[in-house]
């Protein structure tokens, strides 16, 4: 099976508001998949459903063959999410945050130490390991947030706006890190930075008003919209009623 995520007519309604509207597509194993759209397009709601954080109103989805409603336990074991609002405990040090998260995943004392040491090394967090997390720069907080998500060695990683608010240097450092993760992990990334999606993603899905408006590689999206750069393609996709 090469599919990591399979989504079939997934819908989420909040009272009268349809946040995700009959969405169907699949993501291949090892893909770095971008989810784009203007504010309120439904990206976060879609991710929340795939992470079993909110139940669909209609439709279904599976992660590595596990149904997001029927097999929540298995789904939660193979995914991790680095949310928009960071999951860091501000008054704990970098090391304590990592140890706490490893403990939450039920690792033994020895494993907690090993995994924490591994993450500190992998993310070059050594200079900050004894520093309270709230005193880290935005970029290092984001890195720690991703390290926390990865401590359970998930097969699928959801990154919700991982570089929000970072300067271009911080963003590029995170890009390099995300590219490295790609070798081992299927990644679903949401972002408002078009150049980020263009630089990192194998395929991109553009959503608007809860619906999928276009899906494909950057090259395919340019050709679909008959445009020469990704920003023009994106604008055309989200402003035109129908493409083609
Ligand atoms: N808990 C909720 N209750 C009611 N409406 C909600 C709730 N969560 C989201 N919505 C609505 O659903 C729609 C989609 O929101 P969502 O946060 O999924 O969009 P998004 O694409 O992630 O937006 P952004 O880029 O701003 O983060 C929006 O109109 C939002 O107001």
PDB file of C-alpha atoms and ligand atoms in Angstrom:
ATOM      1  CA  UNK A   1       0.000   0.000   0.000  1.00  0.00           C
ATOM      2  CA  UNK A   2       1.519   3.291  -1.066  1.00  0.00           C
ATOM      3  CA  UNK A   3      -1.176   5.529   0.334  1.00  0.00           C
ATOM      4  CA  UNK A   4      -0.434   7.213   3.633  1.00  0.00           C
ATOM      5  CA  UNK A   5      -3.708   9.141   3.868  1.00  0.00           C
ATOM      6  CA  UNK A   6      -6.928   8.496   2.067  1.00  0.00           C
ATOM      7  CA  UNK A   7      -9.770  11.021   2.344  1.00  0.00           C
ATOM      8  CA  UNK A   8     -13.246  10.288   1.012  1.00  0.00           C
ATOM      9  CA  UNK A   9     -16.004  12.902   0.898  1.00  0.00           C
ATOM     10  CA  UNK A  10     -14.949  14.287   4.272  1.00  0.00           C
ATOM     11  CA  UNK A  11     -17.241  17.008   5.600  1.00  0.00           C
ATOM     12  CA  UNK A  12     -17.343  19.028   8.811  1.00  0.00           C
ATOM     13  CA  UNK A  13     -20.218  21.319   9.708  1.00  0.00           C
ATOM     14  CA  UNK A  14     -20.311  23.673  12.670  1.00  0.00           C
ATOM     15  CA  UNK A  15     -24.049  24.455  12.917  1.00  0.00           C
ATOM     16  CA  UNK A  16     -24.803  26.277   9.660  1.00  0.00           C
ATOM     17  CA  UNK A  17     -21.130  26.702   8.701  1.00  0.00           C
ATOM     18  CA  UNK A  18     -19.594  24.010   6.477  1.00  0.00           C
ATOM     19  CA  UNK A  19     -15.888  24.272   7.331  1.00  0.00           C
ATOM     20  CA  UNK A  20     -14.835  21.275   5.190  1.00  0.00           C
ATOM     21  CA  UNK A  21     -17.106  20.406   2.302  1.00  0.00           C
ATOM     22  CA  UNK A  22     -17.012  16.973   0.663  1.00  0.00           C
ATOM     23  CA  UNK A  23     -13.230  16.720   0.356  1.00  0.00           C
ATOM     24  CA  UNK A  24     -11.637  13.680  -1.331  1.00  0.00           C
ATOM     25  CA  UNK A  25      -7.978  13.078  -2.129  1.00  0.00           C
ATOM     26  CA  UNK A  26      -5.096  10.896  -1.086  1.00  0.00           C
ATOM     27  CA  UNK A  27      -1.516  11.441   0.003  1.00  0.00           C
ATOM     28  CA  UNK A  28       1.252   8.988  -0.848  1.00  0.00           C
ATOM     29  CA  UNK A  29       3.757   7.570   1.643  1.00  0.00           C
ATOM     30  CA  UNK A  30       6.857   9.772   1.869  1.00  0.00           C
ATOM     31  CA  UNK A  31       5.136  12.757   0.276  1.00  0.00           C
ATOM     32  CA  UNK A  32       5.533  16.276   1.607  1.00  0.00           C
ATOM     33  CA  UNK A  33       2.030  17.516   0.943  1.00  0.00           C
ATOM     34  CA  UNK A  34       1.054  21.178   1.150  1.00  0.00           C
ATOM     35  CA  UNK A  35      -2.381  22.400   2.216  1.00  0.00           C
ATOM     36  CA  UNK A  36      -2.957  25.974   1.115  1.00  0.00           C
ATOM     37  CA  UNK A  37      -5.862  28.385   1.110  1.00  0.00           C
ATOM     38  CA  UNK A  38      -6.914  31.812   2.280  1.00  0.00           C
ATOM     39  CA  UNK A  39      -7.991  32.333   5.913  1.00  0.00           C
ATOM     40  CA  UNK A  40     -10.975  30.213   6.841  1.00  0.00           C
ATOM     41  CA  UNK A  41     -10.544  27.812   3.902  1.00  0.00           C
ATOM     42  CA  UNK A  42     -10.859  24.785   6.176  1.00  0.00           C
ATOM     43  CA  UNK A  43      -7.230  23.624   6.396  1.00  0.00           C
ATOM     44  CA  UNK A  44      -7.007  23.433  10.192  1.00  0.00           C
ATOM     45  CA  UNK A  45     -10.406  21.749  10.452  1.00  0.00           C
ATOM     46  CA  UNK A  46      -9.309  19.122   7.911  1.00  0.00           C
ATOM     47  CA  UNK A  47      -6.102  18.471   9.875  1.00  0.00           C
ATOM     48  CA  UNK A  48      -8.053  18.279  13.155  1.00  0.00           C
ATOM     49  CA  UNK A  49     -10.296  15.577  11.690  1.00  0.00           C
ATOM     50  CA  UNK A  50      -7.307  13.594  10.382  1.00  0.00           C
ATOM     51  CA  UNK A  51      -5.717  13.801  13.856  1.00  0.00           C
ATOM     52  CA  UNK A  52      -8.929  12.591  15.557  1.00  0.00           C
ATOM     53  CA  UNK A  53      -9.294  15.922  17.369  1.00  0.00           C
ATOM     54  CA  UNK A  54     -12.728  16.578  15.920  1.00  0.00           C
ATOM     55  CA  UNK A  55     -15.212  14.144  14.393  1.00  0.00           C
ATOM     56  CA  UNK A  56     -16.361  14.444  10.771  1.00  0.00           C
ATOM     57  CA  UNK A  57     -20.010  15.221  10.104  1.00  0.00           C
ATOM     58  CA  UNK A  58     -19.918  13.063   6.970  1.00  0.00           C
ATOM     59  CA  UNK A  59     -17.462  11.051   4.903  1.00  0.00           C
ATOM     60  CA  UNK A  60     -14.425   9.121   6.067  1.00  0.00           C
ATOM     61  CA  UNK A  61     -10.652   9.034   6.012  1.00  0.00           C
ATOM     62  CA  UNK A  62      -7.938   6.557   6.857  1.00  0.00           C
ATOM     63  CA  UNK A  63      -4.314   6.862   7.892  1.00  0.00           C
ATOM     64  CA  UNK A  64      -2.123   3.945   6.772  1.00  0.00           C
ATOM     65  CA  UNK A  65      -5.339   1.944   6.482  1.00  0.00           C
ATOM     66  CA  UNK A  66      -6.695   2.883   9.928  1.00  0.00           C
ATOM     67  CA  UNK A  67     -10.083   4.600   9.941  1.00  0.00           C
ATOM     68  CA  UNK A  68      -9.997   7.963  11.771  1.00  0.00           C
ATOM     69  CA  UNK A  69     -13.245   7.175  13.604  1.00  0.00           C
ATOM     70  CA  UNK A  70     -13.126   3.383  14.054  1.00  0.00           C
ATOM     71  CA  UNK A  71      -9.395   3.052  14.819  1.00  0.00           C
ATOM     72  CA  UNK A  72      -8.571   6.233  16.729  1.00  0.00           C
ATOM     73  CA  UNK A  73      -6.093   4.512  19.032  1.00  0.00           C
ATOM     74  CA  UNK A  74      -3.983   3.182  16.148  1.00  0.00           C
ATOM     75  CA  UNK A  75      -4.225   6.483  14.274  1.00  0.00           C
ATOM     76  CA  UNK A  76      -2.999   8.415  17.313  1.00  0.00           C
ATOM     77  CA  UNK A  77      -0.035   6.050  17.636  1.00  0.00           C
ATOM     78  CA  UNK A  78       1.255   6.720  14.128  1.00  0.00           C
ATOM     79  CA  UNK A  79       0.640  10.457  13.778  1.00  0.00           C
ATOM     80  CA  UNK A  80       1.955  13.573  15.447  1.00  0.00           C
ATOM     81  CA  UNK A  81       0.969  17.177  15.128  1.00  0.00           C
ATOM     82  CA  UNK A  82       2.902  20.363  15.591  1.00  0.00           C
ATOM     83  CA  UNK A  83      -0.001  22.773  16.022  1.00  0.00           C
ATOM     84  CA  UNK A  84      -0.310  26.470  15.172  1.00  0.00           C
ATOM     85  CA  UNK A  85      -0.349  27.356  18.834  1.00  0.00           C
ATOM     86  CA  UNK A  86       2.820  25.709  20.115  1.00  0.00           C
ATOM     87  CA  UNK A  87       2.521  22.777  22.497  1.00  0.00           C
ATOM     88  CA  UNK A  88       5.482  23.901  24.597  1.00  0.00           C
ATOM     89  CA  UNK A  89       5.289  24.273  28.392  1.00  0.00           C
ATOM     90  CA  UNK A  90       6.786  27.779  28.772  1.00  0.00           C
ATOM     91  CA  UNK A  91       8.178  27.425  32.286  1.00  0.00           C
ATOM     92  CA  UNK A  92       9.956  24.137  31.627  1.00  0.00           C
ATOM     93  CA  UNK A  93      13.411  23.971  30.077  1.00  0.00           C
ATOM     94  CA  UNK A  94      13.982  22.548  26.608  1.00  0.00           C
ATOM     95  CA  UNK A  95      15.191  19.274  28.122  1.00  0.00           C
ATOM     96  CA  UNK A  96      12.252  19.088  30.563  1.00  0.00           C
ATOM     97  CA  UNK A  97       9.770  19.678  27.740  1.00  0.00           C
ATOM     98  CA  UNK A  98      11.240  16.812  25.734  1.00  0.00           C
ATOM     99  CA  UNK A  99      11.345  14.505  28.773  1.00  0.00           C
ATOM    100  CA  UNK A 100       7.754  15.356  29.654  1.00  0.00           C
ATOM    101  CA  UNK A 101       6.568  14.573  26.122  1.00  0.00           C
ATOM    102  CA  UNK A 102       8.512  11.297  25.987  1.00  0.00           C
ATOM    103  CA  UNK A 103       6.979  10.377  29.351  1.00  0.00           C
ATOM    104  CA  UNK A 104       3.485  11.137  28.033  1.00  0.00           C
ATOM    105  CA  UNK A 105       4.143   8.623  25.255  1.00  0.00           C
ATOM    106  CA  UNK A 106       4.803   5.980  27.893  1.00  0.00           C
ATOM    107  CA  UNK A 107       8.517   5.403  27.316  1.00  0.00           C
ATOM    108  CA  UNK A 108      10.606   3.936  30.149  1.00  0.00           C
ATOM    109  CA  UNK A 109      12.979   6.187  32.119  1.00  0.00           C
ATOM    110  CA  UNK A 110      15.930   4.960  30.069  1.00  0.00           C
ATOM    111  CA  UNK A 111      14.093   5.535  26.773  1.00  0.00           C
ATOM    112  CA  UNK A 112      13.022   9.017  27.900  1.00  0.00           C
ATOM    113  CA  UNK A 113      16.696   9.933  28.483  1.00  0.00           C
ATOM    114  CA  UNK A 114      17.791   8.401  25.164  1.00  0.00           C
ATOM    115  CA  UNK A 115      15.045  10.003  23.097  1.00  0.00           C
ATOM    116  CA  UNK A 116      15.562  13.394  24.722  1.00  0.00           C
ATOM    117  CA  UNK A 117      19.301  13.250  24.045  1.00  0.00           C
ATOM    118  CA  UNK A 118      18.648  12.208  20.452  1.00  0.00           C
ATOM    119  CA  UNK A 119      16.241  15.098  19.814  1.00  0.00           C
ATOM    120  CA  UNK A 120      18.549  17.641  21.454  1.00  0.00           C
ATOM    121  CA  UNK A 121      21.354  16.498  19.145  1.00  0.00           C
ATOM    122  CA  UNK A 122      19.192  16.172  16.004  1.00  0.00           C
ATOM    123  CA  UNK A 123      17.779  19.683  16.412  1.00  0.00           C
ATOM    124  CA  UNK A 124      21.062  21.255  17.619  1.00  0.00           C
ATOM    125  CA  UNK A 125      19.337  22.288  20.842  1.00  0.00           C
ATOM    126  CA  UNK A 126      22.444  21.746  23.048  1.00  0.00           C
ATOM    127  CA  UNK A 127      23.089  25.463  23.735  1.00  0.00           C
ATOM    128  CA  UNK A 128      19.523  25.900  24.987  1.00  0.00           C
ATOM    129  CA  UNK A 129      18.773  22.605  26.719  1.00  0.00           C
ATOM    130  CA  UNK A 130      18.703  24.099  30.229  1.00  0.00           C
ATOM    131  CA  UNK A 131      16.977  27.316  29.231  1.00  0.00           C
ATOM    132  CA  UNK A 132      13.295  27.929  30.025  1.00  0.00           C
ATOM    133  CA  UNK A 133      11.372  27.521  26.780  1.00  0.00           C
ATOM    134  CA  UNK A 134       9.599  30.858  27.095  1.00  0.00           C
ATOM    135  CA  UNK A 135      12.960  32.602  26.776  1.00  0.00           C
ATOM    136  CA  UNK A 136      13.745  31.012  23.380  1.00  0.00           C
ATOM    137  CA  UNK A 137      13.399  32.982  20.151  1.00  0.00           C
ATOM    138  CA  UNK A 138      10.391  32.243  17.933  1.00  0.00           C
ATOM    139  CA  UNK A 139      12.527  30.117  15.616  1.00  0.00           C
ATOM    140  CA  UNK A 140      13.903  27.935  18.398  1.00  0.00           C
ATOM    141  CA  UNK A 141      10.424  27.570  19.922  1.00  0.00           C
ATOM    142  CA  UNK A 142       9.171  26.318  16.559  1.00  0.00           C
ATOM    143  CA  UNK A 143      12.061  23.868  16.316  1.00  0.00           C
ATOM    144  CA  UNK A 144      11.361  22.606  19.825  1.00  0.00           C
ATOM    145  CA  UNK A 145       7.689  22.254  18.934  1.00  0.00           C
ATOM    146  CA  UNK A 146       8.602  20.038  15.964  1.00  0.00           C
ATOM    147  CA  UNK A 147      11.088  18.052  18.081  1.00  0.00           C
ATOM    148  CA  UNK A 148       8.269  17.434  20.604  1.00  0.00           C
ATOM    149  CA  UNK A 149       6.009  16.187  17.813  1.00  0.00           C
ATOM    150  CA  UNK A 150       8.726  13.857  16.509  1.00  0.00           C
ATOM    151  CA  UNK A 151       9.735  12.260  19.788  1.00  0.00           C
ATOM    152  CA  UNK A 152       7.236   9.430  19.291  1.00  0.00           C
ATOM    153  CA  UNK A 153       8.745   8.707  15.829  1.00  0.00           C
ATOM    154  CA  UNK A 154       5.444   9.238  13.998  1.00  0.00           C
ATOM    155  CA  UNK A 155       4.903   7.872  10.498  1.00  0.00           C
ATOM    156  CA  UNK A 156       2.809  10.919   9.604  1.00  0.00           C
ATOM    157  CA  UNK A 157       3.577  14.441  10.768  1.00  0.00           C
ATOM    158  CA  UNK A 158       1.153  17.364  10.531  1.00  0.00           C
ATOM    159  CA  UNK A 159       2.811  20.766  10.549  1.00  0.00           C
ATOM    160  CA  UNK A 160       0.303  23.586  10.903  1.00  0.00           C
ATOM    161  CA  UNK A 161       2.005  26.810   9.769  1.00  0.00           C
ATOM    162  CA  UNK A 162       5.424  25.774  11.084  1.00  0.00           C
ATOM    163  CA  UNK A 163       7.178  29.018  10.166  1.00  0.00           C
ATOM    164  CA  UNK A 164       4.450  31.507  11.104  1.00  0.00           C
ATOM    165  CA  UNK A 165       6.000  34.787  12.188  1.00  0.00           C
ATOM    166  CA  UNK A 166       9.615  33.732  11.616  1.00  0.00           C
ATOM    167  CA  UNK A 167      12.112  35.881   9.747  1.00  0.00           C
ATOM    168  CA  UNK A 168      13.509  34.558   6.490  1.00  0.00           C
ATOM    169  CA  UNK A 169      16.641  33.116   8.133  1.00  0.00           C
ATOM    170  CA  UNK A 170      14.608  31.242  10.742  1.00  0.00           C
ATOM    171  CA  UNK A 171      12.251  30.074   8.029  1.00  0.00           C
ATOM    172  CA  UNK A 172      15.051  28.773   5.818  1.00  0.00           C
ATOM    173  CA  UNK A 173      16.594  26.892   8.752  1.00  0.00           C
ATOM    174  CA  UNK A 174      13.275  25.201   9.375  1.00  0.00           C
ATOM    175  CA  UNK A 175      12.915  24.399   5.680  1.00  0.00           C
ATOM    176  CA  UNK A 176      16.251  22.559   5.783  1.00  0.00           C
ATOM    177  CA  UNK A 177      15.077  20.658   8.830  1.00  0.00           C
ATOM    178  CA  UNK A 178      11.728  19.740   7.251  1.00  0.00           C
ATOM    179  CA  UNK A 179      13.487  18.566   4.071  1.00  0.00           C
ATOM    180  CA  UNK A 180      15.594  16.196   6.156  1.00  0.00           C
ATOM    181  CA  UNK A 181      12.528  14.764   7.898  1.00  0.00           C
ATOM    182  CA  UNK A 182      10.965  14.050   4.567  1.00  0.00           C
ATOM    183  CA  UNK A 183      13.194  11.050   4.012  1.00  0.00           C
ATOM    184  CA  UNK A 184      11.536   9.157   6.871  1.00  0.00           C
ATOM    185  CA  UNK A 185       8.144  10.751   7.430  1.00  0.00           C
ATOM    186  CA  UNK A 186       5.073  11.623   5.405  1.00  0.00           C
ATOM    187  CA  UNK A 187       4.420  15.303   6.078  1.00  0.00           C
ATOM    188  CA  UNK A 188       1.275  17.389   5.697  1.00  0.00           C
ATOM    189  CA  UNK A 189       2.102  21.062   5.931  1.00  0.00           C
ATOM    190  CA  UNK A 190      -0.162  24.095   5.972  1.00  0.00           C
ATOM    191  CA  UNK A 191       1.261  27.492   5.228  1.00  0.00           C
ATOM    192  CA  UNK A 192       0.335  30.955   4.003  1.00  0.00           C
ATOM    193  CA  UNK A 193       3.837  31.449   2.598  1.00  0.00           C
ATOM    194  CA  UNK A 194       3.593  30.511  -1.054  1.00  0.00           C
ATOM    195  CA  UNK A 195       7.366  30.402  -1.515  1.00  0.00           C
ATOM    196  CA  UNK A 196       7.510  27.902   1.339  1.00  0.00           C
ATOM    197  CA  UNK A 197       5.033  25.586  -0.346  1.00  0.00           C
ATOM    198  CA  UNK A 198       6.840  25.989  -3.638  1.00  0.00           C
ATOM    199  CA  UNK A 199      10.245  25.244  -2.076  1.00  0.00           C
ATOM    200  CA  UNK A 200       9.192  22.239  -0.019  1.00  0.00           C
ATOM    201  CA  UNK A 201       6.090  20.470  -1.265  1.00  0.00           C
ATOM    202  CA  UNK A 202       5.885  17.564  -3.680  1.00  0.00           C
ATOM    203  CA  UNK A 203       2.193  18.310  -4.260  1.00  0.00           C
ATOM    204  CA  UNK A 204      -0.106  21.084  -3.151  1.00  0.00           C
ATOM    205  CA  UNK A 205      -3.840  21.190  -2.488  1.00  0.00           C
ATOM    206  CA  UNK A 206      -5.513  24.593  -2.610  1.00  0.00           C
ATOM    207  CA  UNK A 207      -8.714  24.898  -0.572  1.00  0.00           C
ATOM    208  CA  UNK A 208     -11.367  27.584  -0.539  1.00  0.00           C
ATOM    209  CA  UNK A 209     -14.636  27.704   1.411  1.00  0.00           C
ATOM    210  CA  UNK A 210     -14.031  24.163   2.616  1.00  0.00           C
ATOM    211  CA  UNK A 211     -13.635  22.739  -0.888  1.00  0.00           C
ATOM    212  CA  UNK A 212     -10.613  21.518  -2.853  1.00  0.00           C
ATOM    213  CA  UNK A 213     -10.112  23.995  -5.699  1.00  0.00           C
ATOM    214  CA  UNK A 214      -6.974  22.462  -7.240  1.00  0.00           C
ATOM    215  CA  UNK A 215      -4.417  19.804  -6.497  1.00  0.00           C
ATOM    216  CA  UNK A 216      -1.078  18.945  -8.122  1.00  0.00           C
ATOM    217  CA  UNK A 217       2.614  19.725  -8.345  1.00  0.00           C
ATOM    218  CA  UNK A 218       3.610  23.383  -8.689  1.00  0.00           C
ATOM    219  CA  UNK A 219       4.266  22.704 -12.372  1.00  0.00           C
ATOM    220  CA  UNK A 220       0.802  21.191 -12.803  1.00  0.00           C
ATOM    221  CA  UNK A 221      -0.860  24.113 -10.997  1.00  0.00           C
ATOM    222  CA  UNK A 222       0.971  26.597 -13.245  1.00  0.00           C
ATOM    223  CA  UNK A 223      -0.133  24.720 -16.329  1.00  0.00           C
ATOM    224  CA  UNK A 224      -3.724  24.355 -15.024  1.00  0.00           C
ATOM    225  CA  UNK A 225      -3.961  28.116 -14.537  1.00  0.00           C
ATOM    226  CA  UNK A 226      -1.836  29.090 -17.523  1.00  0.00           C
ATOM    227  CA  UNK A 227       0.376  31.251 -15.325  1.00  0.00           C
ATOM    228  CA  UNK A 228       4.137  31.746 -15.083  1.00  0.00           C
ATOM    229  CA  UNK A 229       4.599  31.947 -11.327  1.00  0.00           C
ATOM    230  CA  UNK A 230       3.076  30.276  -8.303  1.00  0.00           C
ATOM    231  CA  UNK A 231       1.634  33.431  -6.745  1.00  0.00           C
ATOM    232  CA  UNK A 232      -0.372  34.183  -9.905  1.00  0.00           C
ATOM    233  CA  UNK A 233      -1.478  30.546 -10.055  1.00  0.00           C
ATOM    234  CA  UNK A 234      -2.641  30.644  -6.409  1.00  0.00           C
ATOM    235  CA  UNK A 235      -4.538  33.927  -6.895  1.00  0.00           C
ATOM    236  CA  UNK A 236      -6.240  32.555  -9.983  1.00  0.00           C
ATOM    237  CA  UNK A 237      -7.195  29.340  -8.199  1.00  0.00           C
ATOM    238  CA  UNK A 238      -8.757  31.111  -5.220  1.00  0.00           C
ATOM    239  CA  UNK A 239     -10.454  33.927  -7.141  1.00  0.00           C
ATOM    240  CA  UNK A 240     -11.820  32.198 -10.248  1.00  0.00           C
ATOM    241  CA  UNK A 241     -15.026  30.193  -9.840  1.00  0.00           C
ATOM    242  CA  UNK A 242     -13.917  27.424 -12.196  1.00  0.00           C
ATOM    243  CA  UNK A 243     -10.533  26.721 -13.763  1.00  0.00           C
ATOM    244  CA  UNK A 244      -9.851  25.608 -17.294  1.00  0.00           C
TER     245      UNK A 244
HETATM  246  N1  LIG B   1     -14.996  25.349  16.472  1.00  0.00           N
HETATM  247  C1  LIG B   1     -15.552  26.039  15.483  1.00  0.00           C
HETATM  248  N2  LIG B   1     -16.832  26.478  15.580  1.00  0.00           N
HETATM  249  C2  LIG B   1     -17.429  27.177  14.589  1.00  0.00           C
HETATM  250  N3  LIG B   1     -16.824  27.490  13.423  1.00  0.00           N
HETATM  251  C3  LIG B   1     -15.563  27.080  13.267  1.00  0.00           C
HETATM  252  C4  LIG B   1     -14.850  26.352  14.274  1.00  0.00           C
HETATM  253  N4  LIG B   1     -13.608  26.073  13.808  1.00  0.00           N
HETATM  254  C5  LIG B   1     -13.526  26.617  12.579  1.00  0.00           C
HETATM  255  N5  LIG B   1     -14.696  27.220  12.245  1.00  0.00           N
HETATM  256  C6  LIG B   1     -14.999  27.921  10.981  1.00  0.00           C
HETATM  257  O1  LIG B   1     -14.720  27.010   9.923  1.00  0.00           O
HETATM  258  C7  LIG B   1     -14.099  27.679   8.837  1.00  0.00           C
HETATM  259  C8  LIG B   1     -12.757  27.035   8.514  1.00  0.00           C
HETATM  260  O2  LIG B   1     -11.830  27.317   9.562  1.00  0.00           O
HETATM  261  P1  LIG B   1     -10.351  26.719   9.620  1.00  0.00           P
HETATM  262  O3  LIG B   1      -9.742  27.210  10.886  1.00  0.00           O
HETATM  263  O4  LIG B   1     -10.401  25.278   9.364  1.00  0.00           O
HETATM  264  O5  LIG B   1      -9.695  27.461   8.373  1.00  0.00           O
HETATM  265  P2  LIG B   1      -8.164  27.626   7.977  1.00  0.00           P
HETATM  266  O6  LIG B   1      -8.087  27.376   6.516  1.00  0.00           O
HETATM  267  O7  LIG B   1      -7.318  26.767   8.851  1.00  0.00           O
HETATM  268  O8  LIG B   1      -7.912  29.150   8.287  1.00  0.00           O
HETATM  269  P3  LIG B   1      -6.586  29.943   8.730  1.00  0.00           P
HETATM  270  O9  LIG B   1      -5.722  29.989   7.524  1.00  0.00           O
HETATM  271  O10 LIG B   1      -7.137  31.280   9.094  1.00  0.00           O
HETATM  272  O11 LIG B   1      -5.971  29.212   9.890  1.00  0.00           O
HETATM  273  C9  LIG B   1     -13.978  29.142   9.253  1.00  0.00           C
HETATM  274  O12 LIG B   1     -15.070  29.857   8.720  1.00  0.00           O
HETATM  275  C10 LIG B   1     -14.068  29.098  10.761  1.00  0.00           C
HETATM  276  O13 LIG B   1     -14.614  30.275  11.277  1.00  0.00           O
END
